[in-house]
Coordinates of C-alpha atoms and ligand atoms in Angstrom, one line a residue:
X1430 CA 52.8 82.3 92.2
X1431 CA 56.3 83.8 90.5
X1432 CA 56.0 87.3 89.4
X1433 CA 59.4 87.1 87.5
X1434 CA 58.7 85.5 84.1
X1435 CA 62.4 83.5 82.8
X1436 CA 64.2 82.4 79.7
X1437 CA 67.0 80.1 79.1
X1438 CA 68.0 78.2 75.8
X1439 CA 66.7 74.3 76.2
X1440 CA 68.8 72.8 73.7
X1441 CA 72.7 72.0 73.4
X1442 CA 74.9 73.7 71.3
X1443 CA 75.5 72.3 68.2
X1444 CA 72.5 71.1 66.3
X1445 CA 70.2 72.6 63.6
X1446 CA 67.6 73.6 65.5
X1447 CA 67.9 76.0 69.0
X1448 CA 65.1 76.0 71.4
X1449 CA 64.5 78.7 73.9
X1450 CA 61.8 78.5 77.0
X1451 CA 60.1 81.0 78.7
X1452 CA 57.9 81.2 81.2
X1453 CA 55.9 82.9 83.7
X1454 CA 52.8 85.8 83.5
X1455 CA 54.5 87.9 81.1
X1456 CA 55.9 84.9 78.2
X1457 CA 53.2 85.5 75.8
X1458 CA 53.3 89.9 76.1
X1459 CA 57.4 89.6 76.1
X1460 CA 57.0 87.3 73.3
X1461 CA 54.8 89.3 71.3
X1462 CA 57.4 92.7 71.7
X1463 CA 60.0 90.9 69.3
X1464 CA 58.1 88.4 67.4
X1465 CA 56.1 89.2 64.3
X1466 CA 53.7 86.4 62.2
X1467 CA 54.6 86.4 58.6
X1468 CA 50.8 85.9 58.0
X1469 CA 49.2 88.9 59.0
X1470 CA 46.1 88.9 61.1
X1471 CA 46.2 87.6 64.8
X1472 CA 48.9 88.5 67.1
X1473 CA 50.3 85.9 69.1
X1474 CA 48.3 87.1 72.3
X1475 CA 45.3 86.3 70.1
X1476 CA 45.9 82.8 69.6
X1477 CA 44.7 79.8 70.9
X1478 CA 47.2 77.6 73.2
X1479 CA 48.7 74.6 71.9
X1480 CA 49.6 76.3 68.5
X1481 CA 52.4 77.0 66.6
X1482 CA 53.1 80.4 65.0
X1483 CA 55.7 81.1 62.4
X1484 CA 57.2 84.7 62.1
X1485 CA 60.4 86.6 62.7
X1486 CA 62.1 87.2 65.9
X1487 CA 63.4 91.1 64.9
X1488 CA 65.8 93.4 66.9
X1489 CA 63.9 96.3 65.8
X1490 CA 63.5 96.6 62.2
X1491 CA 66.1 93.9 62.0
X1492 CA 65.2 90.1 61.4
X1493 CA 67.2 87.6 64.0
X1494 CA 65.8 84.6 62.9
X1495 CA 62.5 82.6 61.1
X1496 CA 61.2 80.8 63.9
X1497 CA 58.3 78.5 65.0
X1498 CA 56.3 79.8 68.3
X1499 CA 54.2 77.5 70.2
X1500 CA 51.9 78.8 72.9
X1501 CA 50.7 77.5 76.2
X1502 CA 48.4 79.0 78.8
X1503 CA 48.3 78.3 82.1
X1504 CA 48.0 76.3 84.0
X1505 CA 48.3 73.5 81.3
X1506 CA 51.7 74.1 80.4
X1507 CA 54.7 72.2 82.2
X1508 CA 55.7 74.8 84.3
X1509 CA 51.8 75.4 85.2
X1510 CA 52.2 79.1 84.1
X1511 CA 51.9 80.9 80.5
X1512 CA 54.7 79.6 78.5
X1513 CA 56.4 80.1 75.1
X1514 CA 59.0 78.2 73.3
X1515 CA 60.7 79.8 70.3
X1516 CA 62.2 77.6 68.0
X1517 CA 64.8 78.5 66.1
X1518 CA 68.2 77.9 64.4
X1519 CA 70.7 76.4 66.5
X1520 CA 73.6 78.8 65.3
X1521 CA 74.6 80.1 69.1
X1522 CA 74.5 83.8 67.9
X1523 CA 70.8 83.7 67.1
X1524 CA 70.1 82.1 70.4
X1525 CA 72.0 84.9 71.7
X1526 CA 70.8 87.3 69.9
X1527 CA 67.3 85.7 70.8
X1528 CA 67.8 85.4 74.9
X1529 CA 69.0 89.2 74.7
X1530 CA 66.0 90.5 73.4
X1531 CA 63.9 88.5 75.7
X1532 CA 66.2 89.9 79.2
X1533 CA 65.4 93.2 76.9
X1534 CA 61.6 93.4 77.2
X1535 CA 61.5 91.8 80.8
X1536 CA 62.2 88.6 81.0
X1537 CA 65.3 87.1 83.6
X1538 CA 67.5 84.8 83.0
X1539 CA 66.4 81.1 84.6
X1540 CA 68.3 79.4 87.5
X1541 CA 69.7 75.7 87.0
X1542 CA 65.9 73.6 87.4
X1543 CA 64.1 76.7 87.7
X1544 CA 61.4 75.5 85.4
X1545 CA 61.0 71.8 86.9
X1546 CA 60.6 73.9 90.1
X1547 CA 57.9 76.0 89.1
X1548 CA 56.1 72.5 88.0
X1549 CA 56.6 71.4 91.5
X1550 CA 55.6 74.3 93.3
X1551 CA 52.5 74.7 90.9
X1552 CA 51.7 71.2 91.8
X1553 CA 52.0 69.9 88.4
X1554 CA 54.0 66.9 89.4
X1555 CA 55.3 66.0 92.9
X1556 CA 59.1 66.1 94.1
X1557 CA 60.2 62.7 93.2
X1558 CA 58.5 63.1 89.8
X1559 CA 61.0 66.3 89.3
X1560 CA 63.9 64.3 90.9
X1561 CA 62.9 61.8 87.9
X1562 CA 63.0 64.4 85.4
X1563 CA 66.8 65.3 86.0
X1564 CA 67.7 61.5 86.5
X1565 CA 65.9 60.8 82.8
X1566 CA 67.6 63.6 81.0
X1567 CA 71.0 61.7 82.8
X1568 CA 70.1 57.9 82.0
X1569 CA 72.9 56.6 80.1
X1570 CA 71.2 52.9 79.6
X1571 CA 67.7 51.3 78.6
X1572 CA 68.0 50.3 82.5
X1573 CA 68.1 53.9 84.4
X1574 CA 65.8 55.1 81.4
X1575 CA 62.7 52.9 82.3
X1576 CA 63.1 53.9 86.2
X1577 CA 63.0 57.4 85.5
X1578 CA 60.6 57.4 83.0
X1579 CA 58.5 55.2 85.8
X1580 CA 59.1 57.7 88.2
X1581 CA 58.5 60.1 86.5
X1582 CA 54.9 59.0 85.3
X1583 CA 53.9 58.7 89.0
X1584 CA 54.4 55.2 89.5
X1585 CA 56.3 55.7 93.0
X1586 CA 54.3 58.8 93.6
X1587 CA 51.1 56.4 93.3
X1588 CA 52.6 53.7 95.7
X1589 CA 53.2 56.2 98.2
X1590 CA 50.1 58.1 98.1
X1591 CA 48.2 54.3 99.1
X1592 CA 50.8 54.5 101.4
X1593 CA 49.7 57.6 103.2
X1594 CA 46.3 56.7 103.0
X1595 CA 46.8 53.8 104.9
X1596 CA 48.0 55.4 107.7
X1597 CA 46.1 58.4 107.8
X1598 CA 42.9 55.5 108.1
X1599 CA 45.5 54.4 111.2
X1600 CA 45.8 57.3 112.4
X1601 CA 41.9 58.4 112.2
X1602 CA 40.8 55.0 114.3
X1603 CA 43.3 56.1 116.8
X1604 CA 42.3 59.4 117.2
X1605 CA 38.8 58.5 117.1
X1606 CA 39.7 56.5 120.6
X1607 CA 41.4 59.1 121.9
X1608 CA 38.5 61.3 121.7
X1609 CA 36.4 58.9 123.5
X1610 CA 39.4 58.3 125.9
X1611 CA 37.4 58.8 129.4
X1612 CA 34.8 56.3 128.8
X1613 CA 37.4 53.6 128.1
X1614 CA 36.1 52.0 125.3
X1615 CA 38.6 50.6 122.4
X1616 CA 37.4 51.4 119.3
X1617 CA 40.5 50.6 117.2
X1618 CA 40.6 46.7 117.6
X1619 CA 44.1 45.8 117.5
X1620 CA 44.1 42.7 116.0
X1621 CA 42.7 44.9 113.0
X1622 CA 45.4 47.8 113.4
X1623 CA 48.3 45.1 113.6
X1624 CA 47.6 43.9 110.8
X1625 CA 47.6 47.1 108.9
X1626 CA 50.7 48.1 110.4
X1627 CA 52.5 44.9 109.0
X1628 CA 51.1 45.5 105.4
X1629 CA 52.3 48.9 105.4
X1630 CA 55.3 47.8 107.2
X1631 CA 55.6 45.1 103.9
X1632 CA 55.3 47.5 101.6
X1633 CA 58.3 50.2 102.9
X1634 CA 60.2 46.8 103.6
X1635 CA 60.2 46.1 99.6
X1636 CA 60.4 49.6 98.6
X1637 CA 63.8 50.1 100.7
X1638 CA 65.4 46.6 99.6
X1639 CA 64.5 47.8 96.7
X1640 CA 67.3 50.6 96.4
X1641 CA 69.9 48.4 96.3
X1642 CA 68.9 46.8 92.8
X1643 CA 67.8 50.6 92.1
X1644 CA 71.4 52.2 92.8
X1645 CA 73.1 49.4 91.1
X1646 CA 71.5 50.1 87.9
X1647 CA 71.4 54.0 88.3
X1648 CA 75.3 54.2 89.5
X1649 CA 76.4 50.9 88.2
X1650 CA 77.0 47.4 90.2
X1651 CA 80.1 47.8 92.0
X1652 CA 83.0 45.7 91.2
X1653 CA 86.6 45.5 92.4
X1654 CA 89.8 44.4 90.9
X1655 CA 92.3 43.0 93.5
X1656 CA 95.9 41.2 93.3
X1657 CA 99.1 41.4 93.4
X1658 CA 100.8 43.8 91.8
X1659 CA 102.1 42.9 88.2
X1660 CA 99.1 40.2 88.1
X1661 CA 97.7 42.3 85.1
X1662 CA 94.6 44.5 87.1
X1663 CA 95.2 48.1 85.0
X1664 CA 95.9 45.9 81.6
X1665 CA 92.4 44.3 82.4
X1666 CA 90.7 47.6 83.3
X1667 CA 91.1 49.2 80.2
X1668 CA 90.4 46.3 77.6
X1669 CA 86.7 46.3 79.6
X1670 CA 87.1 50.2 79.4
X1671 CA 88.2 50.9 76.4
X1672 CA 86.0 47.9 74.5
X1673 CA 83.1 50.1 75.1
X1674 CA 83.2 53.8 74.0
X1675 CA 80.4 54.5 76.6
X1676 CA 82.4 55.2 78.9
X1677 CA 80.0 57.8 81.6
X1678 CA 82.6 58.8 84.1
X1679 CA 82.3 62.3 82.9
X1680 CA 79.2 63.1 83.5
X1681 CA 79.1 66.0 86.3
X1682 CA 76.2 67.2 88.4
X1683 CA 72.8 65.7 87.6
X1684 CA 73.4 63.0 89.6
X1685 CA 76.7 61.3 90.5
X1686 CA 78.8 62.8 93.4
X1687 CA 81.8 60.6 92.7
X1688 CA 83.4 60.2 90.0
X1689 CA 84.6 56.9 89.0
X1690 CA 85.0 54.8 86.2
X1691 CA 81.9 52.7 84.8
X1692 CA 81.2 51.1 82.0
X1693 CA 78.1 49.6 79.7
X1694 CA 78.8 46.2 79.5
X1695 CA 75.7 44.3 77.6
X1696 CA 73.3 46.9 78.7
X1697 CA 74.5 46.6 82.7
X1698 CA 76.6 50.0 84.5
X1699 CA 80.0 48.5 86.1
X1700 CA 81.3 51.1 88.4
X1701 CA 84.9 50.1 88.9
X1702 CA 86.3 51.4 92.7
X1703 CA 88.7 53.0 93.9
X1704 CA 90.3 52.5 90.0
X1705 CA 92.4 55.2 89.8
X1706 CA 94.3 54.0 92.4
X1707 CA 94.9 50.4 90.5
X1708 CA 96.3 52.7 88.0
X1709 CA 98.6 54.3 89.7
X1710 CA 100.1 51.5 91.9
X1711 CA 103.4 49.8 91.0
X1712 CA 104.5 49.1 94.8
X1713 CA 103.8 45.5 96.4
X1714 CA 100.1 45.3 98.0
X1715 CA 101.9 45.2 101.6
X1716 CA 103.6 48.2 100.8
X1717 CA 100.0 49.9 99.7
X1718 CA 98.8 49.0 103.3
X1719 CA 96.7 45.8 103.0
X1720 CA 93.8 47.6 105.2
X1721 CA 93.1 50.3 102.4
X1722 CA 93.2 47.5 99.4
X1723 CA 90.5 45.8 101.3
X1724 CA 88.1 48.6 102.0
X1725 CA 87.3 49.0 98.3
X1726 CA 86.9 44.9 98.5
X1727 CA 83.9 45.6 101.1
X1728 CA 82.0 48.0 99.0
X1729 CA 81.9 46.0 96.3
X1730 CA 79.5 43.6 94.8
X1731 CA 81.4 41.4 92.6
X1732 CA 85.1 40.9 93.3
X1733 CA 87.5 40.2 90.3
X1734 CA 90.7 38.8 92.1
X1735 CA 93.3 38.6 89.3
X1736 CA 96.4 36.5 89.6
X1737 CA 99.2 36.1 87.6
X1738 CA 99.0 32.5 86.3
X1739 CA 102.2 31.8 86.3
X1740 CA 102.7 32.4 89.6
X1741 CA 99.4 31.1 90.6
X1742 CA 100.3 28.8 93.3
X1743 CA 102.6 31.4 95.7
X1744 CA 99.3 34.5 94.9
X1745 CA 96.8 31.9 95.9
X1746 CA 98.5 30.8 98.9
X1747 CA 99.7 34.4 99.9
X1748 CA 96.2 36.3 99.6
X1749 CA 93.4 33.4 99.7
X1750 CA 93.3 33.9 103.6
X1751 CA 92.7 37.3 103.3
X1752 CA 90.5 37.6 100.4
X1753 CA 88.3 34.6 100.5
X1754 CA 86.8 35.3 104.2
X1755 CA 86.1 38.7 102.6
X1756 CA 84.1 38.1 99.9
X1757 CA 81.7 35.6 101.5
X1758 CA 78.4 37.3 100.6
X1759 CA 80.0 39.1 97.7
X1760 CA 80.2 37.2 93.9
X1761 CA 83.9 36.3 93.7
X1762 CA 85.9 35.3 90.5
X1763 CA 89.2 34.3 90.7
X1764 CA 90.5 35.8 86.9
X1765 CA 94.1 33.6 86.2
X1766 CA 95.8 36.5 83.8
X1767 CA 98.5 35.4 81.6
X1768 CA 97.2 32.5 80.1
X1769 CA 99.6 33.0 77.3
X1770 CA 102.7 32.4 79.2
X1771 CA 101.5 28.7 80.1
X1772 CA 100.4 25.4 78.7
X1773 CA 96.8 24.3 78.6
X1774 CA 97.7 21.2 80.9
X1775 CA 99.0 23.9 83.6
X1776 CA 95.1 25.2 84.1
X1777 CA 93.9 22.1 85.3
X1778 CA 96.3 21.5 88.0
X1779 CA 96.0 25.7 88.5
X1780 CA 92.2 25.3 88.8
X1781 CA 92.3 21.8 91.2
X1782 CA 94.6 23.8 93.7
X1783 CA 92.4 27.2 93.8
X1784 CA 89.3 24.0 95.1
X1785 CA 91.6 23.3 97.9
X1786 CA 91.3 26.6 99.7
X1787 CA 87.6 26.6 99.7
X1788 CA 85.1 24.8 100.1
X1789 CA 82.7 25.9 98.2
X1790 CA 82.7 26.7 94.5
X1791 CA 84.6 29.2 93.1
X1792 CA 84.3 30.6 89.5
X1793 CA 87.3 31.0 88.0
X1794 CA 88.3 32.2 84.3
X1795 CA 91.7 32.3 82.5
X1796 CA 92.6 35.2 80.2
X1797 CA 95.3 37.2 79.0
X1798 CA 94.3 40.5 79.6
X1799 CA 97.1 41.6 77.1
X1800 CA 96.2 39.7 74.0
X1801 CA 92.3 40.0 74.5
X1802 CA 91.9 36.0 75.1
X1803 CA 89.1 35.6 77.2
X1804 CA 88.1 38.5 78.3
X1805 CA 84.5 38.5 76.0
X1806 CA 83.5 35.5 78.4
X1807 CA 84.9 37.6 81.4
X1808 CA 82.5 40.3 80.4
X1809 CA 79.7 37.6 79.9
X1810 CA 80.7 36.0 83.5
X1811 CA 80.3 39.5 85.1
X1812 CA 77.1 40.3 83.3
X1813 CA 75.5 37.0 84.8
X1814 CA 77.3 37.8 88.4
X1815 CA 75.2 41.2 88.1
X1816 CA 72.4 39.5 88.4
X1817 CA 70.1 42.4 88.0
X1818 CA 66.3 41.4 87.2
X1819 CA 64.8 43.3 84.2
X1820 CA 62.8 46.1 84.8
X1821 CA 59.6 47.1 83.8
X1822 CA 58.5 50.8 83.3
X1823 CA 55.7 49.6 85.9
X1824 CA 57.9 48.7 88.7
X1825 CA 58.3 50.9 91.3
X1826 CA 62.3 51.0 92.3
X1827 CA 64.1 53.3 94.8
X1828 CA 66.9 54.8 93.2
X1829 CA 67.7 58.2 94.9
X1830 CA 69.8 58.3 98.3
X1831 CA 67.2 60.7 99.5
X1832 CA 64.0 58.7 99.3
X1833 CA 65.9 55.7 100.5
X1834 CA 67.1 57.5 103.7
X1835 CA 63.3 58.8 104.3
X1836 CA 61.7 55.1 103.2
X1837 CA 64.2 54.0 106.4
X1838 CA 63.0 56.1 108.6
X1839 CA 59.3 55.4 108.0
X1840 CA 60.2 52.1 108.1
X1841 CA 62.1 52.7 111.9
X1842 CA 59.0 54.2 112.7
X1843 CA 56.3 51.9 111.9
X1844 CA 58.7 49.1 113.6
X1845 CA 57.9 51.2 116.7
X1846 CA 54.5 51.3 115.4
X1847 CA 54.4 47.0 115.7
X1848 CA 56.5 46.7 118.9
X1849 CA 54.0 49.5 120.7
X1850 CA 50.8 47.1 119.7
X1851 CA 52.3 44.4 120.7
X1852 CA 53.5 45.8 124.1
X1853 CA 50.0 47.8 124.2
X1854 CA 50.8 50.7 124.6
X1855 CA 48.2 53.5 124.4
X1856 CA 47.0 55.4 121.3
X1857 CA 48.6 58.5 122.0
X1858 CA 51.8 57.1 121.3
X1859 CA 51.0 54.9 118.9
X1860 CA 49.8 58.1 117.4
X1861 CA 52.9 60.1 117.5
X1862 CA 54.8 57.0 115.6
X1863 CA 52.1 57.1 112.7
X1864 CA 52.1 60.5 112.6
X1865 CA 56.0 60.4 112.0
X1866 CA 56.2 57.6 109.5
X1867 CA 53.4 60.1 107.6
X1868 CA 56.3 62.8 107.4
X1869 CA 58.6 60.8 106.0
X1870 CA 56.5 60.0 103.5
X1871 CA 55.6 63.4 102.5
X1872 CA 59.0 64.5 102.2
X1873 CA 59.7 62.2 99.5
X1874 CA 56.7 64.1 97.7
X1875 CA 58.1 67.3 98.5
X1876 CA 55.0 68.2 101.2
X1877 CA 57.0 69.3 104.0
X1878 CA 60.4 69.6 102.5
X1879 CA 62.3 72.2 103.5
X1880 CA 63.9 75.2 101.5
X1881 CA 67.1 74.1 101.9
X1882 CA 66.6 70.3 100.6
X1883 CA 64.7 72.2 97.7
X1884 CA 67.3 74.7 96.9
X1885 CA 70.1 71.9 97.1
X1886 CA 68.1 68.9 94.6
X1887 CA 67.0 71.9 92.0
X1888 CA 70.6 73.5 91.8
X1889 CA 72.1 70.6 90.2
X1890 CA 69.6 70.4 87.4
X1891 CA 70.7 71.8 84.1
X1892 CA 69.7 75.3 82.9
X1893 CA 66.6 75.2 80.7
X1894 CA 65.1 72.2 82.8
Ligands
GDP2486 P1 99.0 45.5 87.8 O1 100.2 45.9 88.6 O2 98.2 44.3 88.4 O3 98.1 46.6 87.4 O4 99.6 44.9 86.4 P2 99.8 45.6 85.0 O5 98.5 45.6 84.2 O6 100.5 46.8 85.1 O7 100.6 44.5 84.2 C1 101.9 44.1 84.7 C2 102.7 43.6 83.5 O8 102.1 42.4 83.0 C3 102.8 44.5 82.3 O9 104.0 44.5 81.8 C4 101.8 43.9 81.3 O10 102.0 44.3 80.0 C5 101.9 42.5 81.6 N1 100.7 41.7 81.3 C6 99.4 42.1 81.6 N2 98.5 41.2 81.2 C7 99.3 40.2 80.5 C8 98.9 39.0 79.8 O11 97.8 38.6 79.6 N3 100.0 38.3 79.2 C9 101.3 38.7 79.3 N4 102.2 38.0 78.8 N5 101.6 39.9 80.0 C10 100.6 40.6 80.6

């Protein structure tokens, strides 16, 4: 249990109303030193939780500010201790004026998350609940706000759990034959523990293909913007940047580590790579060192490979060698830029040589990027190559790098799980493989996670979460 009892203001600056948390054994007694109820009668240590007070905040016979109090008692409150929340008006010296009384009487200033970790470590929700709490305060779209909000609510949590519980019933059989080891008896039939093995193994096996739709709509489906220089590329990246005032490549901390540039197009995050340095080239593509042009091709998802229509025929033959064996599992459109500079009979014959390089089908689009032709059905093209399914606050979705990494490594354990029943091999080590793919599983819920890993997911929370 924390001894220290913390304060921080909840709200942004800016608006009408200022909110300021605190928490911890002392709230309600700190509280009451600088907070008197205009009706006279009970003082707030009197009153019931769940209830809202009105009164003055004072700075000794000084009034701060009219405020609403509302009261919670542990452990039903969300940091599982004695909370308050004073509500007041959003002018930044009140909520000054306001914190520094608080520090005043006892109370310490809160660390980045310091309140989500209290929940945790009070067991009021488990780690990748908390983990949801900072990525829902960050979601930008209706997408990455119906995966936190499911995370949040324990969906993941829940799927886990019957996860566990699987294995620990693995794991019991098991050890029930171990026990019994010198009379030589079998009691875990293997048929029976196989097939528990591959339905556990079924379930980790969706939950980690599952990260990929997860950090697509969390970070945004990556998408890259080749060609040759002068083919249009930065022209095109800021008509789909600049149509859409969304833009989210500022947002530090919570939970991007890069920072590029993405955009909301029809409800989907685009994360456009490597961008900044389409901006800033102006030399050929050999001179850029084809090799680096090409490593932002192979982390993308959806490859935009612009070419300068009226040059179509040299670009297509120059690059389509080294492009089009590149992008085999990858959505390519071929974008034709410039589409004002030719005739409308020039597209077909354009669009009948771009067939003979490939044999398959290759979507293609004409545009010019610098009169704004096109490029709505360009957007509409890359919404469909997305090809994101919609999401239900129900479904259970991996979207942080952390879970996915420990969902791998229970899943490279219960593989050793399958292969050591099918070479039958004896419990003990078919033990020691359950046993493991159990710890990784408990780390996503915070059981055995270490200080460190704590220390490092709560600091990038915001202050007042
Ligand atoms: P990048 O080198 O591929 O990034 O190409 P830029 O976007 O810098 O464009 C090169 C030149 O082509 C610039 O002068 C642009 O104004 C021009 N440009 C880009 N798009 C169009 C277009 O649709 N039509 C015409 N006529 N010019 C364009």
């Amino acid at each position: 249990m924390n001894q220290d009892t913390i304060c921080a203001i909840a709200t942004a600056q800016g608006g009408a109303i200022g909110s300021i948390r605190v928490s911890g054994p002392d709230a309600i007694t700190i509280t009451e030193r600088i907070f008197t109820p205009v009706k006279v009668g009970k003082q707030l240590s009197d009153k019931k939780p769940y209830t809202l007070t009105f009164g003055h905040i004072h700075n000794e016979k000084e009034i701060v500010d009219e405020v609403l109090v509302s009261l919670f008692r542990a452990p039903h409150s969300y940091t599982g201790e004695d909370s308050t929340e004073i509500t007041c008006h959003g002018s930044t010296y009140i909520l000054q004026q306001v914190m520094q009384l608080l520090i005043k009487n006892g109370c310490r200033m809160a660390q980045p998350g310091e309140y989500t970790q209290r929940a945790f470590l009070n067991g009021k929700m488990d780690l990748s609940q908390a983990e949801a709490v900072a990525d829902l305060i960050a979601s930008t779209s209706a997408a990455t706000h119906r995966l936190a909000m499911s995370q949040m609510r324990g969906g993941f949590s829940k799927e886990l759990a019957d996860l566990r519980g699987k294995l620990l019933d693995f794991t019991s059989m098991i050890e029930l034959e171990l026990d019994f080891s010198e009379e030589d008896v079998e009691f875990a039939d293997r048929s029976a523990l196989r097939h528990l093995a591959d339905g556990i193994e079924q379930v980790i096996t969706r939950l980690v293909h599952s990260f990929s739709v997860g950090n697509a709509i969390k970070n945004g489906v990556p998408v890259a913007i080749i060609g040759e220089t002068n083919a249009g590329k930065s022209t095109l990246l800021n008509v789909l940047l600049n149509e859409d005032k969304a833009i989210v490549s500022d947002i530090h901390g919570t939970t991007r580590d890069v920072i590029e540039d993405t955009v909301n197009i029809g409800g989907i995050t685009f994360r456009f790579i490597d961008t900044a340095g389409i901006r800033e080239t102006n030399d050929t593509i050999e001179s850029l060192g084809i090799e680096r042009t090409f490593q932002k091709l192979d982390q993308a998802e959806i490859v935009l490979w612009m070419i300068d229509a009226t040059d179509a025929k040299s670009q297509m033959e120059e690059l389509s060698g080294k492009i089009l064996p590149r992008c085999q599992n990858k959505h390519l459109i071929v974008v034709f830029n410039k589409s004002d500079l030719i005739r409308e009979e020039q597209k077909k014959d354009i669009i009948s040589l771009l067939s003979s390089f490939s044999k398959e089908d290759i979507s293609s689009i004409f545009i010019s990027a610098r009169q704004r032709s096109g490029t709505d059905e360009l957007q509409q093209t890359l919404i469909e190559a997305a090809h994101l399914p919609t999401i239900t606050q129900n479904d259970v979705i991996v979207t942080n790098v952390r879970h996915y990494e420990a969902l791998s490594r229970a899943l490279d354990a219960i593989h050793r799980v399958q292969n050591g029943l099918d070479a039958n091999i004896s419990g003990d080590f078919l033990a020691q493989d359950i046993r493991e793919c159990i710890f990784h599983l408990s780390d996503i819920a915070g059981e055995v996670t270490n200080d460190m890993v704590l220390q490092n997911i709560f600091q990038h929370f915001c202050i007042g979460k």
